Short mmCIF file of C-alpha atoms and ligand atoms in Angstrom, two decimals:
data_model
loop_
_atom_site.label_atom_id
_atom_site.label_comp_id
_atom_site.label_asym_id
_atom_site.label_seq_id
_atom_site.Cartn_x
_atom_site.Cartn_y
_atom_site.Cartn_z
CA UNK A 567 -43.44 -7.29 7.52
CA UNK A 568 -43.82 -6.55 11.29
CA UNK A 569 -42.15 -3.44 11.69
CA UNK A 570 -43.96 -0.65 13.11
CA UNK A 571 -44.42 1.67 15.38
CA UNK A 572 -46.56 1.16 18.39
CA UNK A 573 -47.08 4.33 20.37
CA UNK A 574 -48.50 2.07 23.62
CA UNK A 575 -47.74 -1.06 25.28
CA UNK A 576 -45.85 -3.16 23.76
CA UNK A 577 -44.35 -3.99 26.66
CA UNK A 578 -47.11 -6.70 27.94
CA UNK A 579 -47.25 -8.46 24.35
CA UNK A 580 -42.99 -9.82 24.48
CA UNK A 581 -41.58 -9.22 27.90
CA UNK A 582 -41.40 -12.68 29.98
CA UNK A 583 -41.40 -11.09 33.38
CA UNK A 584 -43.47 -8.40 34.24
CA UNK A 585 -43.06 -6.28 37.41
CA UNK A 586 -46.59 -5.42 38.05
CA UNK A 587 -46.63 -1.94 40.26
CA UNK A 588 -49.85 -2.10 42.32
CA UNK A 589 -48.67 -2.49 45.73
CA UNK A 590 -47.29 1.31 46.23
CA UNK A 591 -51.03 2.04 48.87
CA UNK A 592 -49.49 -0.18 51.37
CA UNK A 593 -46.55 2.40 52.07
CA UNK A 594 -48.37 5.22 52.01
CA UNK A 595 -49.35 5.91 56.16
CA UNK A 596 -44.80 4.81 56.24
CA UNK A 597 -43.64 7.68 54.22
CA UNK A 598 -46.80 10.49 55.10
CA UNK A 599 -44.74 12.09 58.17
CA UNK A 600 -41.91 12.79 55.79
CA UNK A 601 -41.26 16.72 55.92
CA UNK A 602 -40.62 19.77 53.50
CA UNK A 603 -37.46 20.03 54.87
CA UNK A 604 -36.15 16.48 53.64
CA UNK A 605 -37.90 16.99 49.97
CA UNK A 606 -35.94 20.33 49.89
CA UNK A 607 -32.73 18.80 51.08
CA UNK A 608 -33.39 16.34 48.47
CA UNK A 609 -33.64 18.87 46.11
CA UNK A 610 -30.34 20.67 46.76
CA UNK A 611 -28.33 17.13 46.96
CA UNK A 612 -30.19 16.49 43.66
CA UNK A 613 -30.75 12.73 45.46
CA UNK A 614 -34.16 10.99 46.31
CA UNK A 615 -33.81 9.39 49.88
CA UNK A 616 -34.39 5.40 50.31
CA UNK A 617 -37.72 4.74 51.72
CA UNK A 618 -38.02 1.39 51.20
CA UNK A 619 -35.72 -1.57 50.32
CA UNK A 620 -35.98 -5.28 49.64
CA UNK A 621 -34.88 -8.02 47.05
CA UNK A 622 -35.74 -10.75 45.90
CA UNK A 623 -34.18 -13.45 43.24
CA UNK A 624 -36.63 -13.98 40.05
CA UNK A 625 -37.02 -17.08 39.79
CA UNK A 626 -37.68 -17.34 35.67
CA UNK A 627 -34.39 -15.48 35.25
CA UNK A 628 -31.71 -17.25 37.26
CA UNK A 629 -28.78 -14.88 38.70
CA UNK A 630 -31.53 -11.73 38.20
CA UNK A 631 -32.07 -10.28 41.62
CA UNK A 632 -34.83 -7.44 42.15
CA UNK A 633 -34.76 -4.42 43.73
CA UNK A 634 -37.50 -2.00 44.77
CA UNK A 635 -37.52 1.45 46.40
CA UNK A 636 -40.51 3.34 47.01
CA UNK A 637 -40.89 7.05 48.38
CA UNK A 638 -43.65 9.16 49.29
CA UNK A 639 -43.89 12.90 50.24
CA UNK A 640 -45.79 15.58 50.60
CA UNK A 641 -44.81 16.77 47.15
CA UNK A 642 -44.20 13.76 44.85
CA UNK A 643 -44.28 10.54 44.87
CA UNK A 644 -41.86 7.64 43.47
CA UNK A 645 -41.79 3.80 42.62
CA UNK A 646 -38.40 2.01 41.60
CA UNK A 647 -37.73 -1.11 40.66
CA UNK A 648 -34.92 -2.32 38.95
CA UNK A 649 -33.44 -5.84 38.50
CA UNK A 650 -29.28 -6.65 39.32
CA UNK A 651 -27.41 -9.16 38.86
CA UNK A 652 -24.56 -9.12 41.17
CA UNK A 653 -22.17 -7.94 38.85
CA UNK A 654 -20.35 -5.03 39.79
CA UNK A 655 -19.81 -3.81 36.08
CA UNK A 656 -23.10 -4.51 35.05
CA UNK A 657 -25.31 -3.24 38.11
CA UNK A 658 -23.26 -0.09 37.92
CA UNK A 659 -24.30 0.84 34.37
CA UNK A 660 -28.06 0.35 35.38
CA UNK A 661 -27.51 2.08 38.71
CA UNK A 662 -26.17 5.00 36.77
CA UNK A 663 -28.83 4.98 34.38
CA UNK A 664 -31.44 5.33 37.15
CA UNK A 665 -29.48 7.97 38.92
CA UNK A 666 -29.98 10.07 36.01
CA UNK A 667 -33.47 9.88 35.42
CA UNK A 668 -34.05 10.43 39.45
CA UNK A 669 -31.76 13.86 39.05
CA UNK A 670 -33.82 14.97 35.82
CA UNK A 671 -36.82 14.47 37.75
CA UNK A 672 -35.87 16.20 40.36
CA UNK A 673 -34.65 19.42 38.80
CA UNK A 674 -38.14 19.25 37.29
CA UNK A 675 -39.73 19.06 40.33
CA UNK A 676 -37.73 22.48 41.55
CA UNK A 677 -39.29 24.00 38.65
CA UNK A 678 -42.98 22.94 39.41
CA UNK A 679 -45.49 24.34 41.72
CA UNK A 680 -45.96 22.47 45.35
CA UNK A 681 -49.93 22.00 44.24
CA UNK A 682 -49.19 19.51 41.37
CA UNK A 683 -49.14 15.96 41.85
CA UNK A 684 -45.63 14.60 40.51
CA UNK A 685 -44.63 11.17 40.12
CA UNK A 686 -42.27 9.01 39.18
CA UNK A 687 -42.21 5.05 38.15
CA UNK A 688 -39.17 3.06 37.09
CA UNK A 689 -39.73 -0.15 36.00
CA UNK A 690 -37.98 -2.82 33.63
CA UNK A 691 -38.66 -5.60 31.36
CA UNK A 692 -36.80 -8.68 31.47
CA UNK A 693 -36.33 -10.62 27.68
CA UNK A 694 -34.25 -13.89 27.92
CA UNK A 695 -32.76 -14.30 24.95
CA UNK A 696 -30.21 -17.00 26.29
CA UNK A 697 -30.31 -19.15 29.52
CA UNK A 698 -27.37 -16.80 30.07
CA UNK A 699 -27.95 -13.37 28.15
CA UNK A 700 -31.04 -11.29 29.33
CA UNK A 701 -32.15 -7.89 27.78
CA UNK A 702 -33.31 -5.42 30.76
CA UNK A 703 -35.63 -2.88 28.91
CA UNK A 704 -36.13 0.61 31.32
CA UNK A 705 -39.01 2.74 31.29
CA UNK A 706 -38.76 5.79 33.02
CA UNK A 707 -42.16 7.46 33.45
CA UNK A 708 -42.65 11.08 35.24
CA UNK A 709 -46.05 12.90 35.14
CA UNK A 710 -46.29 16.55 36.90
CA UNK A 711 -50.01 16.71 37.37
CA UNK A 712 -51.17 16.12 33.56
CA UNK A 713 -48.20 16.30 32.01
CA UNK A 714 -45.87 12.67 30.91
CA UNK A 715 -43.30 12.29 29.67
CA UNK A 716 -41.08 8.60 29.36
CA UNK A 717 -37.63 7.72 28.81
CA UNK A 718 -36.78 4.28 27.51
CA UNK A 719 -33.60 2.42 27.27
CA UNK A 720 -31.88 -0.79 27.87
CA UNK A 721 -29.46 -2.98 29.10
CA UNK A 722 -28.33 -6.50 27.20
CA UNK A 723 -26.43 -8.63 30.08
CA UNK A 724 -24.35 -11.70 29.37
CA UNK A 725 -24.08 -12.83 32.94
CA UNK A 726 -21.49 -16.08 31.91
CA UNK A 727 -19.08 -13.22 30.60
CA UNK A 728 -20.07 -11.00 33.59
CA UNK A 729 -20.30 -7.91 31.07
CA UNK A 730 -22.37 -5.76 29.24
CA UNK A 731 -23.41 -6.59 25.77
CA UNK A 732 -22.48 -3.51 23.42
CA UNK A 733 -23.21 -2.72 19.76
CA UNK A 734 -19.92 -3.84 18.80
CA UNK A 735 -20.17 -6.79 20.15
CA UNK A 736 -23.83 -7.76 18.36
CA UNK A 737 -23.81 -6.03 15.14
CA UNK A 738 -21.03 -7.19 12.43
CA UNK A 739 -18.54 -4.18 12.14
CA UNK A 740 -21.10 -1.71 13.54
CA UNK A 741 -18.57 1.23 13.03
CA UNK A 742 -19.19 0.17 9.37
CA UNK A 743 -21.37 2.96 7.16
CA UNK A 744 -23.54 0.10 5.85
CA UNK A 745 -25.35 -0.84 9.35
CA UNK A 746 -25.63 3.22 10.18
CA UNK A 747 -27.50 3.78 6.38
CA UNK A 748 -29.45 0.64 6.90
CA UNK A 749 -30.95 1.99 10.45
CA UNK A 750 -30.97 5.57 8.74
CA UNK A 751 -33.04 4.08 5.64
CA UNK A 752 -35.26 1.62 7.96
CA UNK A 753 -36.06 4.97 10.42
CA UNK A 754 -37.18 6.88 7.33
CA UNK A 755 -38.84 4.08 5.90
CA UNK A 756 -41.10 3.31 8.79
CA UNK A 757 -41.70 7.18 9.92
CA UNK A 758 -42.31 10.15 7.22
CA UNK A 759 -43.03 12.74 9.79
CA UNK A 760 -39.17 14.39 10.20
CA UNK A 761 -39.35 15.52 13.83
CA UNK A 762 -40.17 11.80 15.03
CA UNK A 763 -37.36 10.74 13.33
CA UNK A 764 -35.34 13.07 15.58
CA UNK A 765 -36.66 11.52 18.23
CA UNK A 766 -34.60 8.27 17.28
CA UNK A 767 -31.76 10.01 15.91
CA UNK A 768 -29.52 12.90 15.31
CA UNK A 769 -26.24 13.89 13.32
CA UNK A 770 -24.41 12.14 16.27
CA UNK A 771 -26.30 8.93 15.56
CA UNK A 772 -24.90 8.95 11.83
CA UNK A 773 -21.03 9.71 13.25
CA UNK A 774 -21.03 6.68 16.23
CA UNK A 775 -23.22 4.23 16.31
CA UNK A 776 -22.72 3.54 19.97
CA UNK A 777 -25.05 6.93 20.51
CA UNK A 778 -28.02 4.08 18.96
CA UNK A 779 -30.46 3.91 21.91
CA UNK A 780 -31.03 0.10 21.35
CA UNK A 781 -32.67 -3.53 22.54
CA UNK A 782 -33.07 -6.94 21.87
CA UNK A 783 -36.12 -8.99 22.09
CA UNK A 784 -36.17 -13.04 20.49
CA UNK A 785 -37.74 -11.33 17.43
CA UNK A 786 -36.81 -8.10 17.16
CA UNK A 787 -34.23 -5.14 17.23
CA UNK A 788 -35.64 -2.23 18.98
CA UNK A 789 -34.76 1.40 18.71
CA UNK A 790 -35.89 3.74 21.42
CA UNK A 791 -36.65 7.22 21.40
CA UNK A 792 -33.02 9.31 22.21
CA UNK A 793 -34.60 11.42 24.68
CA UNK A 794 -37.87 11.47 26.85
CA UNK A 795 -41.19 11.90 24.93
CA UNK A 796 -44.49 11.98 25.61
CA UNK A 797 -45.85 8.91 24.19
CA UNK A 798 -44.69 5.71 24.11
CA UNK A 799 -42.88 5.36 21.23
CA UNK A 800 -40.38 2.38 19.71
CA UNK A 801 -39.50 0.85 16.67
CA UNK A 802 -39.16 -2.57 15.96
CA UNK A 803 -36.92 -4.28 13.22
CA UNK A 804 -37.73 -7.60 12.55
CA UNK A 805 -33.72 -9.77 13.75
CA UNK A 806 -34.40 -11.82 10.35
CA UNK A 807 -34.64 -8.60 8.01
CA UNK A 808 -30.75 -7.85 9.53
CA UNK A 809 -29.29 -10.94 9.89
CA UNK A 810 -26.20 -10.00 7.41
CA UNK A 811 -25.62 -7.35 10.12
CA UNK A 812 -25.36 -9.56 13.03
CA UNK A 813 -22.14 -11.75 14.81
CA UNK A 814 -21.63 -15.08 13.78
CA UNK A 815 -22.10 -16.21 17.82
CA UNK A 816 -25.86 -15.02 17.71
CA UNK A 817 -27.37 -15.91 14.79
CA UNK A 818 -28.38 -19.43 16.65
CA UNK A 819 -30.16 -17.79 19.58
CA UNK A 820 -32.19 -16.34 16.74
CA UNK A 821 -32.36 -19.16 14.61
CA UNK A 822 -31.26 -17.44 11.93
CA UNK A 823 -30.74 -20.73 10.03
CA UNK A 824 -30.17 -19.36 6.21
CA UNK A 825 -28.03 -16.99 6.96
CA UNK A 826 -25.67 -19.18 9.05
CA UNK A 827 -26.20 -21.54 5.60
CA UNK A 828 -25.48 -18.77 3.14
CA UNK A 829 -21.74 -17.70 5.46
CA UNK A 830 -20.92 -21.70 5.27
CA UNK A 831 -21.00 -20.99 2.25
CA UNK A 832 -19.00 -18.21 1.36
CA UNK A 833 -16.46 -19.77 3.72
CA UNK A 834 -16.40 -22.77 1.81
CA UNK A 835 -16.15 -20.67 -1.44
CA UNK A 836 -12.89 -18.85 -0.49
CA UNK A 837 -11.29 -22.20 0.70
CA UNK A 838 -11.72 -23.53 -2.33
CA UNK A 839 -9.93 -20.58 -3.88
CA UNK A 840 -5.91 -21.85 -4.44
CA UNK A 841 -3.81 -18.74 -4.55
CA UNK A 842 -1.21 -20.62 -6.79
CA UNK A 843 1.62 -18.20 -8.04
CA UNK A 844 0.65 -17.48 -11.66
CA UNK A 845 4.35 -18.39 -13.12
CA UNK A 846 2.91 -17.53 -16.61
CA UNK A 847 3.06 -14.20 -16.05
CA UNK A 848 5.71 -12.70 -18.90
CA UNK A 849 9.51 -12.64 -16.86
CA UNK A 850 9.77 -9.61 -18.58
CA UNK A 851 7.21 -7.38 -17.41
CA UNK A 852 7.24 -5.02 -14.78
CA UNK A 853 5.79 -5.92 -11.72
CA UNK A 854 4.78 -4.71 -8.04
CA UNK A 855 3.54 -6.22 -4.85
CA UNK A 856 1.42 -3.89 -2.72
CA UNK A 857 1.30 -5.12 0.70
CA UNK A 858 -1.42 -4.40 3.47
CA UNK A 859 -0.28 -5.11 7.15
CA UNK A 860 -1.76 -5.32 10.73
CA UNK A 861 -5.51 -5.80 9.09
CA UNK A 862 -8.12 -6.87 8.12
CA UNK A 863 -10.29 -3.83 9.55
CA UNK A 864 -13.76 -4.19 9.28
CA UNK A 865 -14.19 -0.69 6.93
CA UNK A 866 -10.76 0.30 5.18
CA UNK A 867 -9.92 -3.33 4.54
CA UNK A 868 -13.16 -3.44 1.89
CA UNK A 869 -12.55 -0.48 0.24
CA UNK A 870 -8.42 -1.32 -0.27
CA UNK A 871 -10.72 -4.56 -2.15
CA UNK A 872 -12.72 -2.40 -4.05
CA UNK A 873 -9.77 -0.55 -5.10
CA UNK A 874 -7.93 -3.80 -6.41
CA UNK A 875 -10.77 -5.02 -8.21
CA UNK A 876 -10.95 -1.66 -10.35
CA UNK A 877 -7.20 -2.61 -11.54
CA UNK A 878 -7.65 -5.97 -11.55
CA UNK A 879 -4.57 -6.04 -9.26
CA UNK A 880 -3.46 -8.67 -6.80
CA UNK A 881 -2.01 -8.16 -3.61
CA UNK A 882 -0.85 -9.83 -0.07
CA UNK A 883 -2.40 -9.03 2.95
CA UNK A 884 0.01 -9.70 6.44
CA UNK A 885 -2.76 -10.39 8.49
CA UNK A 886 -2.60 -10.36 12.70
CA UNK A 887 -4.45 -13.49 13.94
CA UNK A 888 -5.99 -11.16 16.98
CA UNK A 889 -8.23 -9.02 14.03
CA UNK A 890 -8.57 -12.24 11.98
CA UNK A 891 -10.44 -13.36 14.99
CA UNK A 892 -12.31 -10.13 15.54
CA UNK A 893 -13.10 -9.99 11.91
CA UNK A 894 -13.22 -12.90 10.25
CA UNK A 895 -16.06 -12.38 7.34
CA UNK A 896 -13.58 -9.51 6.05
CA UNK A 897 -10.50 -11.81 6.16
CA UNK A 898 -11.98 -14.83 4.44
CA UNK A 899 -13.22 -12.04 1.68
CA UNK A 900 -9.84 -11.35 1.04
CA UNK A 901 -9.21 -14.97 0.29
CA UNK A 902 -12.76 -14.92 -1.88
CA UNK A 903 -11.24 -12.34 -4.01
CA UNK A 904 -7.93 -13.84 -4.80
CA UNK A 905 -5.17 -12.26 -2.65
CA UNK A 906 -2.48 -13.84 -0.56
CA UNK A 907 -2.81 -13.90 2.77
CA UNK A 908 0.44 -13.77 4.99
CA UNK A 909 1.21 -13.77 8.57
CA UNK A 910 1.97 -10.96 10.71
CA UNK A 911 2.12 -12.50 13.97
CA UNK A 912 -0.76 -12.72 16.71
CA UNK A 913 -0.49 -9.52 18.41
CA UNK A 914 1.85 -7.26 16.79
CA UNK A 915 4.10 -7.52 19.68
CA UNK A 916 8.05 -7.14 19.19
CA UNK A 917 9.32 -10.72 18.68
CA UNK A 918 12.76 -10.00 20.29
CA UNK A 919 11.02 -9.68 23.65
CA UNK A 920 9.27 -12.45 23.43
CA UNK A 921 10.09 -16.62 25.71
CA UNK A 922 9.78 -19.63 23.55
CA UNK A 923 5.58 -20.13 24.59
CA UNK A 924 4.78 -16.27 23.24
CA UNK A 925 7.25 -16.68 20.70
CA UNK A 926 5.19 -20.18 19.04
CA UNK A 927 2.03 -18.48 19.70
CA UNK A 928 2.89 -15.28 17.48
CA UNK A 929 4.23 -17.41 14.95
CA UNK A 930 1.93 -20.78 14.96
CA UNK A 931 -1.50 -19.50 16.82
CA UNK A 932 -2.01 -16.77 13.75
CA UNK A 933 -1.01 -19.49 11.30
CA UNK A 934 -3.29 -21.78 12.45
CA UNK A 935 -6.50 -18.85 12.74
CA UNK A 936 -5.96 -17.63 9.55
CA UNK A 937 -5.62 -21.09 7.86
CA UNK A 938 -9.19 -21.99 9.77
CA UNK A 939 -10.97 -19.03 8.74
CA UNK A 940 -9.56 -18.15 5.02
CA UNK A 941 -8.38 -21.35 3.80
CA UNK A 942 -4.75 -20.32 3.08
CA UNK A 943 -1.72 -21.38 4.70
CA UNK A 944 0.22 -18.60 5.19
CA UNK A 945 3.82 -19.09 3.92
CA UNK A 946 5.44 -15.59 4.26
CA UNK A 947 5.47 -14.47 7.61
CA UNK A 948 6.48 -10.38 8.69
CA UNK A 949 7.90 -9.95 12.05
CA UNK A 950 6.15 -6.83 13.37
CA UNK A 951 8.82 -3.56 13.01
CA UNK A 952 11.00 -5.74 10.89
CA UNK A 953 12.13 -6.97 14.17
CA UNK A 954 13.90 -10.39 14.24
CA UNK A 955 17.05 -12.30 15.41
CA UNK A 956 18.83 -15.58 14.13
CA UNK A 957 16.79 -17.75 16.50
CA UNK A 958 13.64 -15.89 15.34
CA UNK A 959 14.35 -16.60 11.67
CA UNK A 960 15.32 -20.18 12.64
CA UNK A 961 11.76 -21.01 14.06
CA UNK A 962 9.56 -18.79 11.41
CA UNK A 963 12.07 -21.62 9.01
CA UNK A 964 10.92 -24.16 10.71
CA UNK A 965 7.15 -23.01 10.81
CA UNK A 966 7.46 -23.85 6.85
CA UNK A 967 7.32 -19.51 7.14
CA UNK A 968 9.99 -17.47 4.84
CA UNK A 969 10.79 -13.94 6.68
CA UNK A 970 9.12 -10.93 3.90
CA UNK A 971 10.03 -7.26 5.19
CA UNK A 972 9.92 -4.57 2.28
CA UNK A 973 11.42 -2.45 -0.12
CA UNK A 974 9.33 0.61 -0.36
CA UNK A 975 8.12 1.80 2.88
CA UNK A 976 4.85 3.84 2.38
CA UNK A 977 4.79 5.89 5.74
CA UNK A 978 1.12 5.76 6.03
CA UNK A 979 1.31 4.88 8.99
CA UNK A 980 2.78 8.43 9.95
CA UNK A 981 1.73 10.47 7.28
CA UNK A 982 -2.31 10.12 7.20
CA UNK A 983 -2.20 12.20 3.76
CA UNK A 984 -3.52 10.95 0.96
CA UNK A 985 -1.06 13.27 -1.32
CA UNK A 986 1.79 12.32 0.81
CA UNK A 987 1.38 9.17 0.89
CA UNK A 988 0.76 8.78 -3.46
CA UNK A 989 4.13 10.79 -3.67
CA UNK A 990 5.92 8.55 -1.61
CA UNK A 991 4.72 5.27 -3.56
CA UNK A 992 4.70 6.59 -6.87
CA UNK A 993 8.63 8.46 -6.58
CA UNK A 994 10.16 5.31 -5.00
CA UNK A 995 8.26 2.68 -6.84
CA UNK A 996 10.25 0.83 -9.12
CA UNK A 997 10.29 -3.18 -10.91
CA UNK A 998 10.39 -5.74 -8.06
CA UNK A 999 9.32 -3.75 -5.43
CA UNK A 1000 7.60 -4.43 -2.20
CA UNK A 1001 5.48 -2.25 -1.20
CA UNK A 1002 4.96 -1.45 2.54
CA UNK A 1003 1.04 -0.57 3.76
CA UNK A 1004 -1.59 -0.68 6.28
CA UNK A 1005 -4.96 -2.00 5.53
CA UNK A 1006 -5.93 -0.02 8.86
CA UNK A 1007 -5.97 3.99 8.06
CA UNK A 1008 -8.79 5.58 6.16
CA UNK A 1009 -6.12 7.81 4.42
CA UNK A 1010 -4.39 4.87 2.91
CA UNK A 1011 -7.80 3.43 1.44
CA UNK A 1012 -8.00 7.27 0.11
CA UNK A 1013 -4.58 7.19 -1.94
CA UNK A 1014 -4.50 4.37 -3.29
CA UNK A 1015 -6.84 4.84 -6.60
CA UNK A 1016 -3.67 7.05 -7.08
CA UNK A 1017 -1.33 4.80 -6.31
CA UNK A 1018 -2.59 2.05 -8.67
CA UNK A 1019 -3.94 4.22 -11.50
CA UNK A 1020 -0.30 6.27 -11.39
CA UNK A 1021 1.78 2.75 -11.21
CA UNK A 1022 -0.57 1.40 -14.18
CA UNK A 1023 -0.41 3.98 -16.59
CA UNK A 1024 3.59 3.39 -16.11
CA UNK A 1025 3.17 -0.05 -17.60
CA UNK A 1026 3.03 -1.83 -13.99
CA UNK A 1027 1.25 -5.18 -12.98
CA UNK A 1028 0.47 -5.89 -9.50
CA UNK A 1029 1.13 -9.38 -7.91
CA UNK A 1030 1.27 -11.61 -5.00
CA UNK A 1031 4.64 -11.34 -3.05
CA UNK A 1032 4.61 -15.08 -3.88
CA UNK A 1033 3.70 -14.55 -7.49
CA UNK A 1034 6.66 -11.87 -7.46
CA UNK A 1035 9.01 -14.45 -5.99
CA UNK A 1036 8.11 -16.86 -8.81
CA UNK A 1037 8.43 -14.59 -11.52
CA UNK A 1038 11.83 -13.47 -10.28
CA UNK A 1039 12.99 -17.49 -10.04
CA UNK A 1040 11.17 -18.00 -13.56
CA UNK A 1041 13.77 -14.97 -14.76
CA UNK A 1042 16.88 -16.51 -13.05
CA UNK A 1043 16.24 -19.65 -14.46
CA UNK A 1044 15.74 -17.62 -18.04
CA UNK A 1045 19.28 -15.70 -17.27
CA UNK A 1046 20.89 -19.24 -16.78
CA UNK A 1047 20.37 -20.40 -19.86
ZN1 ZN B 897 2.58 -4.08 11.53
#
């Protein structure tokens, strides 16, 4: 257990580069005529004039250029430096970053007295954490006379992808509740004192997790301070204490060997799962399939599981490759549990408007994904909308794919009420249907406890669409006797 808080310089113990300030002397006789007038035209324009420019490359962080400004007047003083990378996307976001602690400096200034000495230093860290993927930590430091306050933050670049690295794109379904209650419970854990914990968080934090003021080092995940304070102040998770949390694609750069072991292993687990029609189910019971389309979604898709688990009740989810791929523990947990999985196309595009090339790709590329990740070969396949033509249903054939619309259309999709959406199920519901939702909307992960409680206490089993198909052979075959 590492994780603390350290209210000073923890900057020198893990950054790799270290932009050393100690050369601002040698500018000072430059900048000395600089006038009243230009500090107070500054101050209007809210905008700190360029004094001094160069760059340089750094040569421990390929494709990491540096850039410095430094300004000195009468009335303040001010040391930038700030590292870019080329990339228009990127630099921007740091740019903007910097503009806004230079304006909330300088409305301070406007508020301070000409005697006091203000200054202001902007400097960042450089972490590699891939020959490719660099986290930029900012400090933002301003002192009037005694008084300091700093502003943290930072950037993680991927400079192969030319882009930004954002929470959703490092933390495992970060709009899930479970990542937000672990950082909540973590925060809380480390710091008693309430009005710190403010300092790191707020209501907003606990709605969107993008509001988390966050950075990366090899070891650890940081959290920084929302808003400036007057000590230095961060707090440091340990990566291996979250590695459930974190994307598949990074848990090598930080050689988080067991848990790559222990997901192997769960994949394995669900592929070894058949989902063979039960055909001893009794011909004459009464049976339902409840079907779950355009998922899996990283937090309604779990709970629809929960649900089904209560009742021990089966069901078939028509999964689109494109969230299979952007999700693919949840999908493969669908498998673990039991459930059919089905395609419904790539990309949810209309099929009808669709050449031959898209045409194979919505029908084969989703196949193939959600065979790799969950184990199951799809063999039902729903054209998105219903939509389809003879040459469609010729090539799903031909896929080894039969063509499953439904019978019972839930309208969740349009009405995101839970009551409306139980009333509709339950008063259309009958034997043999096929039930039409969407693992996607809160509201439908809200009425379905309902649903299946209602359907249950009126003597109804719930099966696979292919487990429905079988019993309803199994019963033909019974009739033809
Ligand atoms: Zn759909």
């Amino acid at each position: 257990m590492i994780k603390r808080i350290k209210p000073l310089g923890w900057l020198v113990v893990c950054s790799l580069v270290v932009f050393v300030i100690c050369i601002p002397f040698l500018f000072f006789s430059h900048a000395s005529h600089a006038s009243k007038q230009i500090t107070h035209k500054m101050r209007e324009n809210h905008q700190l004039p360029k004094d001094f420019i160069s760059n340089e490359e750094l040569p421990d962080t390929p494709g990491m250029f540096l850039q410095t400004e430094l300004i000195n007047e009468d009335t303040y003083s001010s040391i930038i430096r700030y590292p870019y990378t080329k990339i228009e996307s990127i630099d921007a976001k740091i740019l903007e970053w910097i503009t806004q602690e230079k304006e909330r400096f300088v409305n301070d200034l406007t508020n301070e007295d000409d005697h006091v000495t203000a200054h202001l230093t902007i400097q960042f860290d450089i972490h590699t954490l891939t020959n490719a993927i660099y986290n930029l930590t900012a400090t933002a430091e301003r002192s009037f006379g005694e008084e300091k306050t700093i502003n943290k933050t930072s950037f993680t670049v991927d400079l192969s992808n030319k882009r930004q690295v954002l929470i959703d794109d490092f933390i495992l379904n970060s709009s899930n509740s479970s990542f937000k209650e672990f950082i909540d419970q973590e925060i809380h854990t480390i710091i008693e004192d309430e009005t710190v914990i403010q300092q790191f968080m707020n209501d907003s934090l606990l709605e969107s997790i993008d509001q988390l003021n966050w950075g990366l080092t090899k070891e650890d995940f940081i959290v920084y301070p929302k808003n400036p304070v007057s000590t230095e102040r961060i707090m440091q998770l340990p990566i291996e204490q979250m590695a459930q949390f974190i994307q598949d694609q990074w848990l090598e750069t930080f050689n988080l060997t067991d848990e790559i072991d222990l997901r192997e292993k769960k994949r394995q687990e669900a592929k070894e799962i058949v989902t063979t029609p039960d055909v001893h189910k009794d011909p004459d019971g009464k049976y339902i399939a409840l079907t779950f389309d355009d998922g899996p979604h990283p937090d309604v898709t779990p709970r629809i599981l929960e649900t089904l688990d209560i009742y021990d009740a089966k069901a078939t989810f028509f999964m689109l490759g494109l969230q299979v791929e952007k999700h693919p523990d949840v999908a493969a947990e669908v498998a673990r549990r039991g459930h059919e999985i089905a395609n419904h196309s790539q990309t949810h595009k209309d099929l009808t408007t669709l050449n031959q090339d898209q045409l194979m790709n919505e029908i084969q590329g989703s196949n193939q994904l959600i065979h790799q990740i969950t184990g199951q070969k799809p063999i039902l396949y729903r054209p998105p909308y219903g939509s389809y033509n003879e040459h469609i249903k010729q090539i799903i054939q031909q896929n080894g794919l039969s063509i499953m619309l439904w019978s019972v259309d839930s309208l969740d999709w349009k009405n995101r009420n839970q009551q409306t959406i139980t009333s509709t199920v339950t008063a259309e519901a009958t034997v043999d249907s096929t039930i039409l939702m969407h693992d996607i909307h809160p509201t439908t992960a809200d009425a379905l406890p309902n649903i299946v409680k209602q359907l249950s206490d009126d003597g109804y089993e719930f099966v696979t669409v292919s487990e429905l198909l079988a019993i309803q052979d199994e019963r033909h075959k019974s009739e033809a006797f």
